[in-house]
Amino acid sequence: MHRVGISTEHVIDLVKYISTLSNIEIEGLFTHFACADDTKNPYTLLQLKRFIKLKETLKKNNFKFKIYHCANSAATLNFSQTHMDMIRIGIAMYGLRSSEKTFSLQVKPALSLKAKISYLKEVEKGEGISYGLTFKTNKKSLIATIPIGYRDGYPRQLSNKGVVLVKGKRVPVVGNVTMDQIMIDVTDIDEVKIGDEVVIIGNQ
């Protein structure tokens, strides 16, 4: 993936150097798969082959570690030959799937993010919403304000693209995400009121 770590051709020299340091003991060696959620992509098995070859090369140089691991969530499920000494699930631990097509394990989200409607306003047709007026109503609309924004980690990239749940129905985020608020169009939600729950992440 070339995200962090070192290339295989440099591992031996680095291990030799670290082994000269009296206060450091190398406990294990690991890699991370780039394409394990795609069972048809041959790159996962190529990465595994390289990792096993490196393990054997280290052994020939009298370096043997306690733990070798490489299986992320997708590899744990899709490639049993990658399990080695331990598995290293990440996204699956939170009840999420790395791929809807190949991740067959039934999981439930272990986290949710909710807020409450803090303000409701009827807006006439043709009015702009939020900074830059990037969204304009195409009919008389009921707009709700939710007290969550980009300072809370809600991405500005979801301006006019995000979707939340109100009374079990998907409603759109309209206008630009602000620092501490988003606006949603609840025109089609029956009997909506201030204080109603809004699910940003999770189920309702």
Tab-separated table of C-alpha atoms in Angstrom, residues 36-39 72-82 102-104:
chain	number	residue	atom	x	y	z
A	36	ALA	CA	-8.527	-8.254	0.463
A	37	ASP	CA	-12.136	-7.131	0.080
A	38	ASP	CA	-11.937	-8.069	-3.610
A	39	THR	CA	-11.723	-11.863	-3.750
A	72	ASN	CA	-7.296	-7.561	8.288
A	73	SER	CA	-11.098	-7.903	8.492
A	74	ALA	CA	-11.584	-8.799	4.832
A	75	ALA	CA	-8.643	-11.214	4.719
A	76	THR	CA	-9.809	-12.900	7.924
A	77	LEU	CA	-13.075	-13.765	6.205
A	78	ASN	CA	-11.988	-14.246	2.598
A	79	PHE	CA	-8.473	-15.730	2.805
A	80	SER	CA	-8.020	-18.275	5.610
A	81	GLN	CA	-4.423	-18.915	4.521
A	82	THR	CA	-3.512	-15.432	5.790
A	102	THR	CA	-17.652	-9.996	-0.491
A	103	PHE	CA	-18.051	-9.453	3.254
A	104	SER	CA	-20.695	-12.088	3.993
